[in-house]
Every structure is written in C-alpha cells, then in structure tokens.
Amino acid sequence: MSESITALGTDMRSYYGRPILKEPVWQPEIPWYLFTGGLAGASSLLGLAARATRNRPLAKAGLYISMAGDAVSPVLLVSDLGRPERFLNMFRVFKVTSPMNVGSWILGASGASTAVATGLELLGRAPRSKVLAETVSAAFGAPLSVYTATLLSDTAIPVWHEARRELPFVFGAGAAASAGAAAAAIVAPEDAGPARRLAVGGAAVGTVAMLAMEARLGMVGEPYHQGEAGIYNLAAKLCTVAGAALLATSAKRSRLAAIAGGGLLLAGEAALRWSVFKAGFQSARDPKYVVEPQRRRKGWGLTPA
Amino acid sequence: MGSNMAENHPVGFQWVMEARERGAQVVHVDPRFTRTSAMASTWVGVRAGSDIAFLGGIINYILEHGRWFDDYVKRYTNAAVLIDEKYEDTEALDGFFSGWDPKEGQYGEYDITTWAYAGTKPQTAPRSNASHTRGEQSGHGGHGGGLSHGEPPEEDETLQHPRCVFQILKRHFARYTPEFVAQTCGCTEEDFISVAEALCENSGRERTGSIVYAVGWTQHTVGVQIIRAAAIIQLLLGNVGRPGGGVMALRGHASIQGSTDLATLFNILPGYLTMPQSDQEGGLEKYIESAKSPAGWWGNADAYIVSLLKAWWGEAATKENDFCFDYLPKIDEDHSEYWTFVQMLEGNVKGYIVVGENPVVGSANGRLHAKGLTKLDWLVVRDLVEIETAAFWQEAADEIGTEVFFLPASSHVEKDGSFTNTQRLVQWHFQAVEPKADCRSELWFYYHLGLKIRERLNDSQDAKDRPILDLTWHYPTHGEHNEPSAESVLAEMNGWDDQGNALPDYKPLKADGSTASGCWLYAGIYADKVNQAARRKPRWEQDYVAAGWAWAWPMNRRLMYNRASADFDGQPWSERKRYVWWDAGEKKWTGKDVPDFDEQKPPDYEPSDDAEGPDAIRGDHPFIMQSDGQGWLYVPQGLLDGPLPTHYEPHESPLRNPLYHQSQNPRRQQFHRPEDPTNTPDDYPFVVTTYRLTEHHTAGGMSRFVPYLSELQPAMFCEVHPDLARERGLVHGGWATIRTARSAIEARVLVTDRVKPIRTDGRVVHQVGVPYHWGSRGLTKGGSGNDLAHITLDPNVHIQEVKAFTCDIRPGRLTG
Amino acid sequence: MSEFATLADITGEPDGWADTYGDETKPRLGFFTDTSICIGCKACEVACKEWNVIPEDGLVWTGESYDNTSTLGANSWRHVAFVEQRKPLHDGNHDGDTLRWLMSSDVCKHCTHAACLDVCPTGALFRTEFGTVVVQEDICNGCGYCVPACPFGVLDKRHLPRPGSDPAGVRPQEDGRVWKCTLCYDRLKGGHEPACAKACPTKSIQFGEVDELRARADERLAKLQQQGRNGAQLYGRDPDDGVGGFGAFFLLLDEPEVYGLPPDPLVTTKNLPEMWRTAAVAAGALVAGVLAAFAGGSR
C-alpha cells in the first residue's frame, strides 16, 4: 500500500482498486455446458442432414452425440443453480429479454425431441415420426449452439458485452467444429466425409472470428492474453489447428488419425469455452476495463479536468 | 473543540448540519481531522493537551482588540469586582497562584483566602484530608464566598482598577499572543486568528456563537480549567443565556446527565446538594449552614435537603430527629473510582458492585484495575454480556480469592425509564419487550435487593440498621417479575406536599418537613400527576423552543440564565435574538421560554440590606445560582487549582511549558502507585490521545458483542501521520506496538494525513491516535487503549488524563 | 415481461410498469443520497441489516480508511464509502483548507431500465407498483444471471448457509439465492419509509417521489456550485443516461469511479435487439455451414 491512505485516496481513479462489477457466480459446469450445448445443437443439424442424404451411420452418430449432449447439459445447468430444486422455475415465464430463459426453452425442446428420436431409433420403430423428431431437434439445433454467446454478451462484463458482434460466430462455428470432430472420431472414415468437412470449416471460421474479436476488443480484450484465460486461449488455438490439420489430412484414411484429430479439436473447443468463461472473470475484476472505455465513450479524459 | 460530535453524537449532529445549511459557520479544533472536521467549515489541527493555550489566545484576542460585549460584561459578569490585594497571579509567581503550600512529603494545596473578593472570606476553607473532595461540591452555585445580600463589596465599573477582575484577566492572558498559540498548539497564526475572528464576528447583540465540548476537554489534569476558559470567552462575548450561545457539554452516554443529576457520584446528593462530611460536627444545622448560600437560589438549600430526607425516610423523618439527617453516610475521603481501586490494591475494599460499566477496559490503566479486582473478597457485575470486568478472573495468572457474581441485565427496550441528555432534557421511554430469562432491570435489582436486606435485618435492634429499615421502600410492582413502577419513582423524585399533591415545581419546597422531593431539580416533572417527560408534541406543532416535547430541568426551562438574553431594562438585546423579556404592562418576565428569573422581579430591583436567598439578587443580575448573580470570569472559590485557567502541560508531555517553570498543574491528583509509573520523556517521545469511533460504544460492552457493529470496525487500530510512519518504519495495514511505562498493546496501523503533526520550536512532535474500545472478549478483540494511560487526575473532579499523554510506537506485533 | 419494441428508446419510465399496474400504479419512489452531508455514521448499514435480517458478512479490517464493508453484495445492501483526499473542500480556497473526507452511502440504483430484471429467467426479479426492483426470494433459483448483468455490481449470490441448515454440519447447504436492496418493499406497503432513510440522522438519504427528489437535487447542486464546492455533481439523476436514470440517485463530490461507480453505466438490454439479430445470422450461417459440408456429397 502507499504511504498513507490519504495519499492513495487523493490519486486513485478507482475505489482502492476494487472491482466495480461482480464476477459471475457460475461454476465449472457452465463452461462445460457451453461446450456440450454447442456440440448437441450442431450435431442434431449434422444428423438430420446425414439422414436426408441417406448417410445412416453419420445420421445415427449425429443423433446419439446430440442425445449425449442434450442429456448432460441439463444436469450441468441444474447442478450450477444455487437452488437446484427450483430448476423448473426457469419455465414460469417466456421472456425474450432473458437469453437464459429463451435458452432454457430451446434446450428443453431440443432435449425432448432428441430423446424421442433416440428412443425411436433404438427401438427401430416409427421411422417417419423419428425423422419428424429429428427435424424438430435440428430446428432448435442452431439456436442451441449460438444463444449462449448472446447470454454472455447480454451482461455488463466488458470482455463479453463488447464482443457481441463476433461471439455468436465464434460459438456457432465452434459448435460446428465440435459436432464434426465428434462424428469424425466415431464414424468410419468412409462415411465421415461431411463430418470432417464440417469440422475443418468450423475450425477455420471460428478461429478467424476469434481473432477478429480479439482485435476489435483492443484493451478490453487483454484477459485473452493474460492469466488463465490467456492460457486456455493459447491451448485452444493450438489444439484446434492441430486437430483440424489431422482431420483435413490423414483422418480420411486412418481411423486413428480421425480419433486423434477429432479428440484434439474437441479439446480445443472445450478450451476455447473455458477461455471465454475465464476472461469474463478477469474482465470483471479490474475496474479499468469498465472505467476507461466508458469515459472514452463520453469523450471525457481519464482524469478529471 | 474537545469533542467529535459527528462521530459520537451523530443524531444530535444533524442540527449542526442544519445550522450549517442555513449559513452558520462550523469550526472544529482538534488534534485529528475527524468525521466532524469533514463536515465543518474550518478545521484547525492542534496538539492534544494545548487547549488552554488556544482558548487563552482567544481571550487575549478579545481583550486586545476590544471585541467584548461591553454592556453585558460590565453588569452581567464579575469583571468589575476587586480582588483581595494579597492575590498574586501565575504571571507573578512563575506558574503558581498565591497561597500555594507544597506540603513536603504530601500533595501540595492552595490556601484560597487570597483569591477572595476584596473584603470577603471564602465560605468554606479547604481542609487537609477531605480537601480533594471540596472542589465539586463548593463549585456548584459558588455558595457565597461570605458574600451578603448579593452584592460584592468593591467594584470598579470603569474596569480600570488594577485589581479588578477585568484587569487581572488581561494581565493573566497577556502572553497568550497568536505567536504563543502557534508555538504551543502547533497551528498557524492565521488559522488561530480566523477562529478567534469567527467567534468575535458572531457575537454581540445580533449574533451569538456556541461552543460545544465533550471529554476531549474533561479528560485532562486541567479539564475543569479548560471548560472555564470557554466560559470566560462566552461571558466576554455575551453568549451565555442567549439563544444560539452557551457552552454545551456533550455527554458520553445516553443518560449520564441523569446519572449525575441523581447523584451516582460519591460526593453529591440528588440535585447537586453536597454530601455531608464526616469531620463536620453539628448535624443538619451545620450542614445547612455550609450548603446554603446567603444569596441566590442555593439559599433554599435547606428546603432541598429536608425534602430529600422526607422523600427517603418519610414518616420516620421528623423535625425532632433532624429529618434523619444522621442516617446519611458521611464521606471522609476521596471515594472516587480511582481512589477506590487504589484502596483495593491496599486490601481495604471487601466487595464491589459494578453496574453497566467496564472499568477494566474503560478506565485509565486497565491492568491496575484488573489487579485491584483480584484483591476483593467478592465482586458483582451486572451487564448485558460478560464483559472483561466480569471475566477478569479468567485471565488471572495466579489463584485469586475473589468470588465473582455475574448477573444479567435488561437493556433499555426491556424496561421503562428515562434518558436525561446534555440539554437537561428528560425523555421517558416505555418498555417494548419483556426481558429474557433472568435478565432484570437495575430498578428491579436494587429494589428487590433492598427488600431482601430489610427482611434479613427485620428483627435487628441495632441502631446502625435503622437507616435501611426506616427507608420508604414501597413502590408498586407489576408483571410476572414484580418489576417496580419506574413512574412511581419519578413521582417521588418530583415530590409532593403534605396533602399528597404533586409539586408543580421546586418553589413550594419547604424546610419544615411538609414537602418531600427525591430531587429538587426534577420537581415539576410529574406536575398534575402527569408524566411530563413522556410528552411528545411534534416540532411542527410548536416553535423551536419546543416546550411540549418531554421536560427539561428545572421547571421545563430550556435555556438557563435566559434573563441574560435581555438588557438591563429587560428588553431583548436585539429583535433577532429575542428570547425572554420584561413585560412592563403585566409586570412580569415572559417570552419564548420559562424565564430563569423571579417572574415578578423587575429589572430595576435592588435588594434591601437584609434580603436573603433569591431575594438578595438584583434585577439585572441573571446568574441566579451564583450568590452575586453574576457570571464569574474569575472564580474566587470552588476550584482547587486556580481562579483562572492557565496553560499547563499535561502530566506527560514531550514539551516544556513555554510560560512557566512550573510545567504541569501543580494541584493535579496523583497516587504514586508502583502499578502506575510515569513515562520518562526521552523514552516516550510522542503525544498520544484516546478517542471513540462511531461504530463502537465506549468500553465495548454494547458493541463488540454485536455482529452488525463489530463488522463495521472489526479490529483495533491506531492512526499515525505518514511522517511518523516513515520515522518509525510503520507500514499502513501492518501492525504496531504502542508502549508506555504502564503497558504495551498492539494495533493495526492506519497511516493517514488526518493526524496533525505538531511543528513547534524548530522540531516536529508527532501524535498517535488510539481508539479505546477493544478488550479481550467479544466478536472483535484487540488491545485496550486505556491500558496505556496513567491515573493522574483533575483535582476538582477526579477525571483521568487520557486525552494527552505520551507513548512510543514501533512496528510489529506485541510478541516477537 | 418487456416488449422488444420499447427497448430501443430509452424513456424516463420503466418499461411496461404503468401499463401493467394500471390503477394500482403508485408514484415512483426512490432515494436521493446527498453525500455532501453524509457523516459516515453507517446507521444506514445497520438499520438495513436489522430490518431485513441480513447476516453479518465478515469481520475483516481493510485499512481502507474507515470502510470495512468494502462493497455492496448479497449481505450488504447499503455500503458507506470513505475516501480521504489532500484536496480542498471548496474551489480556490486553499488556506488551511487542504483535507477533505468523502463519505457516501451506496445502494442499489433501482434503474429505470434494470438489466437484472431484464435478464432474470424465472421472473423472480420484478418491478413493483412503486417502480422499484425487487427479487422474490421464494422464486429465485440462484441461476446468478443478474450478477454480471448489473453495471454497478450490486447483486450477488448469498453463499452463507440456508436458514435451517446446520452451519457446522458435514455439508452445510448454501442459501444459494441472489439478494439485494428491496427499497424496503414491505415497509413501503405499510406506508413507511425505508429503514436506511429513517435511520439516517442528517437526511443524507432522502426518500420520496423520484420527480420531487430530482427537483430537490437540482436545487441542492445549484447551491453547492454557488458555494464553490469542489467536484459537486449529480449521478444518475438524468433520465437520458444509459439506464434511463436511477430510482436511487446521488450527489457526489468527485468522479463516480472514485467511489467505485461506473462513469457511464449502460443497461445491457439496450444492445439486445442487435445481439439477437447477430445470433440469428450466426445460426443461419451454422445451418449454411452444415449444408455446405454435404455439398460435396453425402460421404
């Protein structure tokens, strides 16, 4: 601390360096959910497209991966609640100003329809109803993959709010990459072509979107280069590039390469969600990320006249 | 000054803020920039213990620049009175007044005969052993000084005679120049002058100024004299007895004023009557002789004491037995708190009852107190929580023989009662909830204790048990706990005549036994058998005097000495400051308040030669409790350490007195106990001052055990200026150990500009700020600030000097 | 529930408030906290805790002047800030006037456009008939979304044990809900002023109808500026600011960030229409991306 609390009080441009915002109270379940939700949503799209083009192995993979994601996601979310026993309160209202509310409905619809489709697939019955269920699931699939970006941006946290133009593309493309990677890892390479293409395309678009976001954030984007968020960001980029590279090349022939590539890409996508998650905490912690952009926005200098 | 009103009286302080918003200047003079300073128009930082230098400087300024309110001073104060020709001032005797007897081997004393008004004798001369008890009792109302028919013998109305009070005052304060003030107090001459100027500008016919103080003034070896200096200023400026003026004492607890009114102090009886002395022969008659003043309202002291005795002993008190006067205990020593603990250390005290107090934390030299308690046979502590004083035995290193009883007390919401605040306003409060479990009120405790004792003594034939058995002790009780009716006690304090009629005020009190009153000052509080203290007329339904809200003593008079708000002819000094005036048509005093004067006494009244009591006061002398009816700039008797305030250094100070070789108050009270050594100046170079924080309450019993308060200030800390921090290597947020010859404590360090470094004599003297709330128990625990202090006291009132002593401070915790 | 269409234009009234309540709508109530007369006594903190039975939340000495509460949160709904400064109280007057001590009681702003209310997925947060913002403690499921949404960092989750749970037990259960100032909704319903306003001895905390408080604040600012009071400014009074003006606004004596307040707070919902649009485009792009992956054939 400085020589006297009076000297500190005279010069400080914050309140003793304390945060202005509150850090989110969300636990590790949430970044994992960002990952599994995105995976589930894009997988249902992939599965339906495969169904439509008569690629049964890929269609089944898409369906089952989507089901896995849709099964794990609600558990993660409910577990994160302060009052888990009150999770049904999410459905008291339908409220468009609350991305979390909208997302709850989306997840609910997606989960229900995917479960129906999965059940019918396993029982081998009612194929037309099954496809109907898959279609409903796919209809909610893209919203499911993308809405979480809106949820994060719709806060006061500078690194999230100011990223509102890019983050939906980061998450959407990331979801595509995850879905493609997962399917490419478990489906025979000769059936997994579209999956690999989706994975590589998603990785590329997602990386570009991420870089664009970091560039435009400027000072506010510092957390992506510091601390835990910075580490996860770096890991995400490395794994994504490595995984995509494998999928684009040797995974066409080698099952092993497909698994390794798919696994790396999935790891990269998970790390990316963690990086975004952690960045929010770091952004909330330092008052300068709130004060400086706001003062600049109003055309005021950083110290009083 | 000598107070931190926003900090410690936040609710009352709203009115200071209101005044400020309406354009009043608020000046705060204090060693620290506190929460009060933050709200003031001006803050002047000064050295703790230099108050008389500052105030004396203002007196000098007023006199040098002719700023006194001439009309007021000439007639309403004793400025014109001539003093005995044998009187000599400290200026002549290098720090002593005339009459000093050093009494080799004992404590020195003053023979005050030479201080008297010329041609008179002091009414009560001090005696040897009991002398330290005299100050308080003879101070109240002055008691005459041998003056007859309210007129001092010799006066010079031109105020020029070298022996008149005015000239003595001038000479006494002649060296208190702005330069002297700056050197002694550590402020700048400009800042000092701006304060003096502000006071002068805001006084006179059209404006008045008010001085507000608290224990920042009383807790010094010259405490009473500091307050005297303020009184002199206000009398010179004509600010006493006028709206917006006066010297206001902020009391430290919700009802400590009521506590002293009803005589919880050892040397007074209710209503500030004096306690009888054991070495005074002649019973009631002799007592009345010494208590009664020939002139002024203390002239009715006989009626007050007899009525009190009738209240206490009722039917048993008759003319024949002097109204049971001999039943009253007589005092022969200083029985003050510190003296009593010294006696404990000597093994002379068997038992002690501590009620609503925590001396182990709240009194100076806490460890001496804890040690004293180990010497008792038994100790009873009544409190809301098990405070340090009740738990002292847990910390005792060796086996001790004290049997400790801890009895739970009720809080103020669990009982009926009253608070008397600093304005003498008595406000009733009603019980809101029943006390839990075994918690009981003080009233319940003492009443039922009395019943039990009386039961035990019932068959006694011993004469020494009669005082207890003959007491009137029948109060109605109610509820499942048989709680005595507080209102019935109030009614007894109010008093009644022999027909059982509640007294309307104290005027009908008689010395013939036909009236009874538990406290003459409170007579009227139950007039018409209505609890006047419970009245709550809202302020928007009455004027600012607000006489319909509660009840102020005496007689619901809100401003004392308010005759002084009018001139000699009874007309207000100005329309703006109109308060009380003489209505020539109705031939009586009237106004916004109950006049503090004989209602029918005209302004031009002159007493006859044989007039006595109140009748001996002139129509143009407002200070009716004084025998001469005048405000005393100079006090001929009543104080033990001088008729005028003099700058003395505190008992412990890093500086020498620039005025005299006699550096400190020669008359200060000391005990010279091995547990209470004095700091050597070289080893303890810093001034230390103790104080309160808003979040905690005094010795912490009511705050350190409460979560919501403890979390607001959760640790003991000290405050130091960055220059001192640098000098001693203290780190903000770190730890420090503060040490005196008595003890050492640890505290967190708050390095702040708000503590004033004192630049004087080419050097810097630093001050250390020490809050004193903490102790070893509670949700927040910490070092006790008062452990550092010594028990050298103001001789008049036995108050400890915790506002200015010395210490050393080093970085680091207490152990290692 | 608020309409999309009204979000973009920031008006001085909370969205949908008067429409929803109709006849039951009361005049909008709030606080004007005049920090120039705050004496830092913290009666507001204590009164609030006592009335609302809020737990003590930590015996930690900070050394940050006299502030050991530090911030608003789930367990501190009034927070008095202290800033000591080597600055004069008044402009241009420097003789002996070199120190000032800012004291300020912070509280939930009860924004005209409240992000916490907008993002709450369960509808636990709602706008009362008095125009204030309140969390219904029996509905809140502790999702925590309102916590990062608030531009002032007012709300937080209460981690202390639930009522009735054994704090010393093996797994004491967290309360888990989010708590904040209710502007003493229960007291308002009874026709009383909030506990903090009642306890404040100097009337630094002024309670009343927001319109009237705004007028009073303007007068007060004018008076202080005329006196040359260093740094006097109103914060949150203006309905044109990023949250549509605060229901509980302030007179400050320095820049907001010195008190730990954002200089130019914004309700995040203002950008939500744009965010949904972006999401829609991204979703479309995702669909397009999946289709493109099959463009080369189904294998």
mmCIF file with all atom_site columns, C-alpha atoms in Angstrom, chain B residues 216-328:
data_model
loop_
_atom_site.group_PDB
_atom_site.id
_atom_site.type_symbol
_atom_site.label_atom_id
_atom_site.label_alt_id
_atom_site.label_comp_id
_atom_site.label_asym_id
_atom_site.label_entity_id
_atom_site.label_seq_id
_atom_site.pdbx_PDB_ins_code
_atom_site.Cartn_x
_atom_site.Cartn_y
_atom_site.Cartn_z
_atom_site.occupancy
_atom_site.B_iso_or_equiv
_atom_site.pdbx_formal_charge
_atom_site.auth_seq_id
_atom_site.auth_comp_id
_atom_site.auth_asym_id
_atom_site.auth_atom_id
_atom_site.pdbx_PDB_model_num
ATOM 1   C CA . GLY B 1 216 ? -11.760 15.941 24.777 1.00 0.00 ? 216 GLY B CA 1
ATOM 2   C CA . TRP B 1 217 ? -11.782 18.735 27.330 1.00 0.00 ? 217 TRP B CA 1
ATOM 3   C CA . THR B 1 218 ? -12.751 16.999 30.545 1.00 0.00 ? 218 THR B CA 1
ATOM 4   C CA . GLN B 1 219 ? -10.213 14.199 30.398 1.00 0.00 ? 219 GLN B CA 1
ATOM 5   C CA . HIS B 1 220 ? -7.183  16.295 31.305 1.00 0.00 ? 220 HIS B CA 1
ATOM 6   C CA . THR B 1 221 ? -5.478  17.273 34.560 1.00 0.00 ? 221 THR B CA 1
ATOM 7   C CA . VAL B 1 222 ? -6.696  20.754 33.683 1.00 0.00 ? 222 VAL B CA 1
ATOM 8   C CA . GLY B 1 223 ? -10.102 19.625 32.401 1.00 0.00 ? 223 GLY B CA 1
ATOM 9   C CA . VAL B 1 224 ? -12.227 21.913 34.533 1.00 0.00 ? 224 VAL B CA 1
ATOM 10  C CA . GLN B 1 225 ? -9.987  24.860 33.741 1.00 0.00 ? 225 GLN B CA 1
ATOM 11  C CA . ILE B 1 226 ? -10.295 24.249 30.002 1.00 0.00 ? 226 ILE B CA 1
ATOM 12  C CA . ILE B 1 227 ? -14.048 24.492 30.312 1.00 0.00 ? 227 ILE B CA 1
ATOM 13  C CA . ARG B 1 228 ? -13.618 27.584 32.462 1.00 0.00 ? 228 ARG B CA 1
ATOM 14  C CA . ALA B 1 229 ? -11.641 29.184 29.662 1.00 0.00 ? 229 ALA B CA 1
ATOM 15  C CA . ALA B 1 230 ? -14.540 28.576 27.281 1.00 0.00 ? 230 ALA B CA 1
ATOM 16  C CA . ALA B 1 231 ? -16.927 30.032 29.855 1.00 0.00 ? 231 ALA B CA 1
ATOM 17  C CA . ILE B 1 232 ? -14.769 33.156 30.079 1.00 0.00 ? 232 ILE B CA 1
ATOM 18  C CA . ILE B 1 233 ? -14.846 33.546 26.302 1.00 0.00 ? 233 ILE B CA 1
ATOM 19  C CA . GLN B 1 234 ? -18.595 33.174 26.174 1.00 0.00 ? 234 GLN B CA 1
ATOM 20  C CA . LEU B 1 235 ? -19.142 35.582 29.038 1.00 0.00 ? 235 LEU B CA 1
ATOM 21  C CA . LEU B 1 236 ? -16.843 38.169 27.446 1.00 0.00 ? 236 LEU B CA 1
ATOM 22  C CA . LEU B 1 237 ? -18.690 37.793 24.148 1.00 0.00 ? 237 LEU B CA 1
ATOM 23  C CA . GLY B 1 238 ? -22.096 37.901 25.793 1.00 0.00 ? 238 GLY B CA 1
ATOM 24  C CA . ASN B 1 239 ? -23.035 34.444 24.630 1.00 0.00 ? 239 ASN B CA 1
ATOM 25  C CA . VAL B 1 240 ? -24.387 32.897 27.816 1.00 0.00 ? 240 VAL B CA 1
ATOM 26  C CA . GLY B 1 241 ? -28.100 32.693 28.485 1.00 0.00 ? 241 GLY B CA 1
ATOM 27  C CA . ARG B 1 242 ? -28.885 33.672 24.906 1.00 0.00 ? 242 ARG B CA 1
ATOM 28  C CA . PRO B 1 243 ? -30.359 31.597 22.088 1.00 0.00 ? 243 PRO B CA 1
ATOM 29  C CA . GLY B 1 244 ? -27.662 30.069 19.917 1.00 0.00 ? 244 GLY B CA 1
ATOM 30  C CA . GLY B 1 245 ? -25.000 30.697 22.522 1.00 0.00 ? 245 GLY B CA 1
ATOM 31  C CA . GLY B 1 246 ? -23.663 28.925 25.539 1.00 0.00 ? 246 GLY B CA 1
ATOM 32  C CA . VAL B 1 247 ? -21.163 26.233 26.356 1.00 0.00 ? 247 VAL B CA 1
ATOM 33  C CA . MET B 1 248 ? -22.639 22.825 25.719 1.00 0.00 ? 248 MET B CA 1
ATOM 34  C CA . ALA B 1 249 ? -21.251 19.638 27.168 1.00 0.00 ? 249 ALA B CA 1
ATOM 35  C CA . LEU B 1 250 ? -21.846 16.574 25.028 1.00 0.00 ? 250 LEU B CA 1
ATOM 36  C CA . ARG B 1 251 ? -22.292 13.749 27.494 1.00 0.00 ? 251 ARG B CA 1
ATOM 37  C CA . GLY B 1 252 ? -20.747 10.407 26.734 1.00 0.00 ? 252 GLY B CA 1
ATOM 38  C CA . HIS B 1 253 ? -23.717 8.137  27.346 1.00 0.00 ? 253 HIS B CA 1
ATOM 39  C CA . ALA B 1 254 ? -27.412 8.327  26.751 1.00 0.00 ? 254 ALA B CA 1
ATOM 40  C CA . SER B 1 255 ? -28.192 9.292  30.319 1.00 0.00 ? 255 SER B CA 1
ATOM 41  C CA . ILE B 1 256 ? -25.012 10.188 32.101 1.00 0.00 ? 256 ILE B CA 1
ATOM 42  C CA . GLN B 1 257 ? -26.526 13.606 32.720 1.00 0.00 ? 257 GLN B CA 1
ATOM 43  C CA . GLY B 1 258 ? -29.395 11.931 34.531 1.00 0.00 ? 258 GLY B CA 1
ATOM 44  C CA . SER B 1 259 ? -26.891 9.797  36.311 1.00 0.00 ? 259 SER B CA 1
ATOM 45  C CA . THR B 1 260 ? -25.128 12.815 37.824 1.00 0.00 ? 260 THR B CA 1
ATOM 46  C CA . ASP B 1 261 ? -28.429 14.626 38.449 1.00 0.00 ? 261 ASP B CA 1
ATOM 47  C CA . LEU B 1 262 ? -29.494 11.730 40.626 1.00 0.00 ? 262 LEU B CA 1
ATOM 48  C CA . ALA B 1 263 ? -26.104 11.515 42.276 1.00 0.00 ? 263 ALA B CA 1
ATOM 49  C CA . THR B 1 264 ? -24.296 8.399  41.239 1.00 0.00 ? 264 THR B CA 1
ATOM 50  C CA . LEU B 1 265 ? -21.171 10.403 42.076 1.00 0.00 ? 265 LEU B CA 1
ATOM 51  C CA . PHE B 1 266 ? -19.857 9.863  45.576 1.00 0.00 ? 266 PHE B CA 1
ATOM 52  C CA . ASN B 1 267 ? -19.671 13.474 46.655 1.00 0.00 ? 267 ASN B CA 1
ATOM 53  C CA . ILE B 1 268 ? -23.107 14.762 45.801 1.00 0.00 ? 268 ILE B CA 1
ATOM 54  C CA . LEU B 1 269 ? -26.703 14.086 46.681 1.00 0.00 ? 269 LEU B CA 1
ATOM 55  C CA . PRO B 1 270 ? -29.536 14.317 44.142 1.00 0.00 ? 270 PRO B CA 1
ATOM 56  C CA . GLY B 1 271 ? -29.851 17.777 42.683 1.00 0.00 ? 271 GLY B CA 1
ATOM 57  C CA . TYR B 1 272 ? -26.173 18.524 43.304 1.00 0.00 ? 272 TYR B CA 1
ATOM 58  C CA . LEU B 1 273 ? -26.523 19.005 47.029 1.00 0.00 ? 273 LEU B CA 1
ATOM 59  C CA . THR B 1 274 ? -23.275 18.316 48.803 1.00 0.00 ? 274 THR B CA 1
ATOM 60  C CA . MET B 1 275 ? -22.602 15.054 50.542 1.00 0.00 ? 275 MET B CA 1
ATOM 61  C CA . PRO B 1 276 ? -22.165 15.517 54.295 1.00 0.00 ? 276 PRO B CA 1
ATOM 62  C CA . GLN B 1 277 ? -18.597 15.340 55.568 1.00 0.00 ? 277 GLN B CA 1
ATOM 63  C CA . SER B 1 278 ? -17.594 13.118 58.425 1.00 0.00 ? 278 SER B CA 1
ATOM 64  C CA . ASP B 1 279 ? -15.486 15.835 60.023 1.00 0.00 ? 279 ASP B CA 1
ATOM 65  C CA . GLN B 1 280 ? -18.348 18.320 60.112 1.00 0.00 ? 280 GLN B CA 1
ATOM 66  C CA . GLU B 1 281 ? -19.980 18.456 63.515 1.00 0.00 ? 281 GLU B CA 1
ATOM 67  C CA . GLY B 1 282 ? -23.341 19.947 64.236 1.00 0.00 ? 282 GLY B CA 1
ATOM 68  C CA . GLY B 1 283 ? -25.701 17.768 62.234 1.00 0.00 ? 283 GLY B CA 1
ATOM 69  C CA . LEU B 1 284 ? -28.284 19.141 59.900 1.00 0.00 ? 284 LEU B CA 1
ATOM 70  C CA . GLU B 1 285 ? -27.974 22.703 61.077 1.00 0.00 ? 285 GLU B CA 1
ATOM 71  C CA . LYS B 1 286 ? -24.278 22.893 60.362 1.00 0.00 ? 286 LYS B CA 1
ATOM 72  C CA . TYR B 1 287 ? -24.768 21.144 57.071 1.00 0.00 ? 287 TYR B CA 1
ATOM 73  C CA . ILE B 1 288 ? -27.373 23.673 56.004 1.00 0.00 ? 288 ILE B CA 1
ATOM 74  C CA . GLU B 1 289 ? -25.148 26.487 57.083 1.00 0.00 ? 289 GLU B CA 1
ATOM 75  C CA . SER B 1 290 ? -22.370 25.369 54.788 1.00 0.00 ? 290 SER B CA 1
ATOM 76  C CA . ALA B 1 291 ? -24.640 24.292 51.941 1.00 0.00 ? 291 ALA B CA 1
ATOM 77  C CA . LYS B 1 292 ? -26.850 27.308 51.965 1.00 0.00 ? 292 LYS B CA 1
ATOM 78  C CA . SER B 1 293 ? -25.864 30.394 50.145 1.00 0.00 ? 293 SER B CA 1
ATOM 79  C CA . PRO B 1 294 ? -26.887 33.720 51.624 1.00 0.00 ? 294 PRO B CA 1
ATOM 80  C CA . ALA B 1 295 ? -27.942 34.846 48.203 1.00 0.00 ? 295 ALA B CA 1
ATOM 81  C CA . GLY B 1 296 ? -29.211 33.190 45.069 1.00 0.00 ? 296 GLY B CA 1
ATOM 82  C CA . TRP B 1 297 ? -31.246 30.035 44.663 1.00 0.00 ? 297 TRP B CA 1
ATOM 83  C CA . TRP B 1 298 ? -28.868 27.924 46.695 1.00 0.00 ? 298 TRP B CA 1
ATOM 84  C CA . GLY B 1 299 ? -30.236 29.993 49.502 1.00 0.00 ? 299 GLY B CA 1
ATOM 85  C CA . ASN B 1 300 ? -33.035 27.438 49.624 1.00 0.00 ? 300 ASN B CA 1
ATOM 86  C CA . ALA B 1 301 ? -30.686 24.522 50.117 1.00 0.00 ? 301 ALA B CA 1
ATOM 87  C CA . ASP B 1 302 ? -32.365 23.779 53.421 1.00 0.00 ? 302 ASP B CA 1
ATOM 88  C CA . ALA B 1 303 ? -35.685 23.167 51.712 1.00 0.00 ? 303 ALA B CA 1
ATOM 89  C CA . TYR B 1 304 ? -33.994 20.918 49.169 1.00 0.00 ? 304 TYR B CA 1
ATOM 90  C CA . ILE B 1 305 ? -32.161 18.755 51.707 1.00 0.00 ? 305 ILE B CA 1
ATOM 91  C CA . VAL B 1 306 ? -35.077 18.415 54.096 1.00 0.00 ? 306 VAL B CA 1
ATOM 92  C CA . SER B 1 307 ? -37.426 17.493 51.259 1.00 0.00 ? 307 SER B CA 1
ATOM 93  C CA . LEU B 1 308 ? -34.920 14.903 50.087 1.00 0.00 ? 308 LEU B CA 1
ATOM 94  C CA . LEU B 1 309 ? -34.718 13.408 53.558 1.00 0.00 ? 309 LEU B CA 1
ATOM 95  C CA . LYS B 1 310 ? -38.507 13.300 53.743 1.00 0.00 ? 310 LYS B CA 1
ATOM 96  C CA . ALA B 1 311 ? -38.608 11.503 50.398 1.00 0.00 ? 311 ALA B CA 1
ATOM 97  C CA . TRP B 1 312 ? -36.163 8.882  51.642 1.00 0.00 ? 312 TRP B CA 1
ATOM 98  C CA . TRP B 1 313 ? -37.296 8.353  55.192 1.00 0.00 ? 313 TRP B CA 1
ATOM 99  C CA . GLY B 1 314 ? -40.879 9.520  55.045 1.00 0.00 ? 314 GLY B CA 1
ATOM 100 C CA . GLU B 1 315 ? -42.718 9.170  58.373 1.00 0.00 ? 315 GLU B CA 1
ATOM 101 C CA . ALA B 1 316 ? -39.524 8.334  60.227 1.00 0.00 ? 316 ALA B CA 1
ATOM 102 C CA . ALA B 1 317 ? -38.006 11.722 59.343 1.00 0.00 ? 317 ALA B CA 1
ATOM 103 C CA . THR B 1 318 ? -39.214 14.335 61.817 1.00 0.00 ? 318 THR B CA 1
ATOM 104 C CA . LYS B 1 319 ? -38.111 17.740 62.984 1.00 0.00 ? 319 LYS B CA 1
ATOM 105 C CA . GLU B 1 320 ? -37.047 16.174 66.236 1.00 0.00 ? 320 GLU B CA 1
ATOM 106 C CA . ASN B 1 321 ? -34.543 13.813 64.666 1.00 0.00 ? 321 ASN B CA 1
ATOM 107 C CA . ASP B 1 322 ? -33.272 16.328 62.144 1.00 0.00 ? 322 ASP B CA 1
ATOM 108 C CA . PHE B 1 323 ? -35.296 14.527 59.499 1.00 0.00 ? 323 PHE B CA 1
ATOM 109 C CA . CYS B 1 324 ? -32.991 11.512 59.797 1.00 0.00 ? 324 CYS B CA 1
ATOM 110 C CA . PHE B 1 325 ? -30.035 13.564 58.596 1.00 0.00 ? 325 PHE B CA 1
ATOM 111 C CA . ASP B 1 326 ? -27.719 11.364 60.668 1.00 0.00 ? 326 ASP B CA 1
ATOM 112 C CA . TYR B 1 327 ? -28.848 8.367  58.654 1.00 0.00 ? 327 TYR B CA 1
ATOM 113 C CA . LEU B 1 328 ? -26.941 9.730  55.654 1.00 0.00 ? 328 LEU B CA 1
#
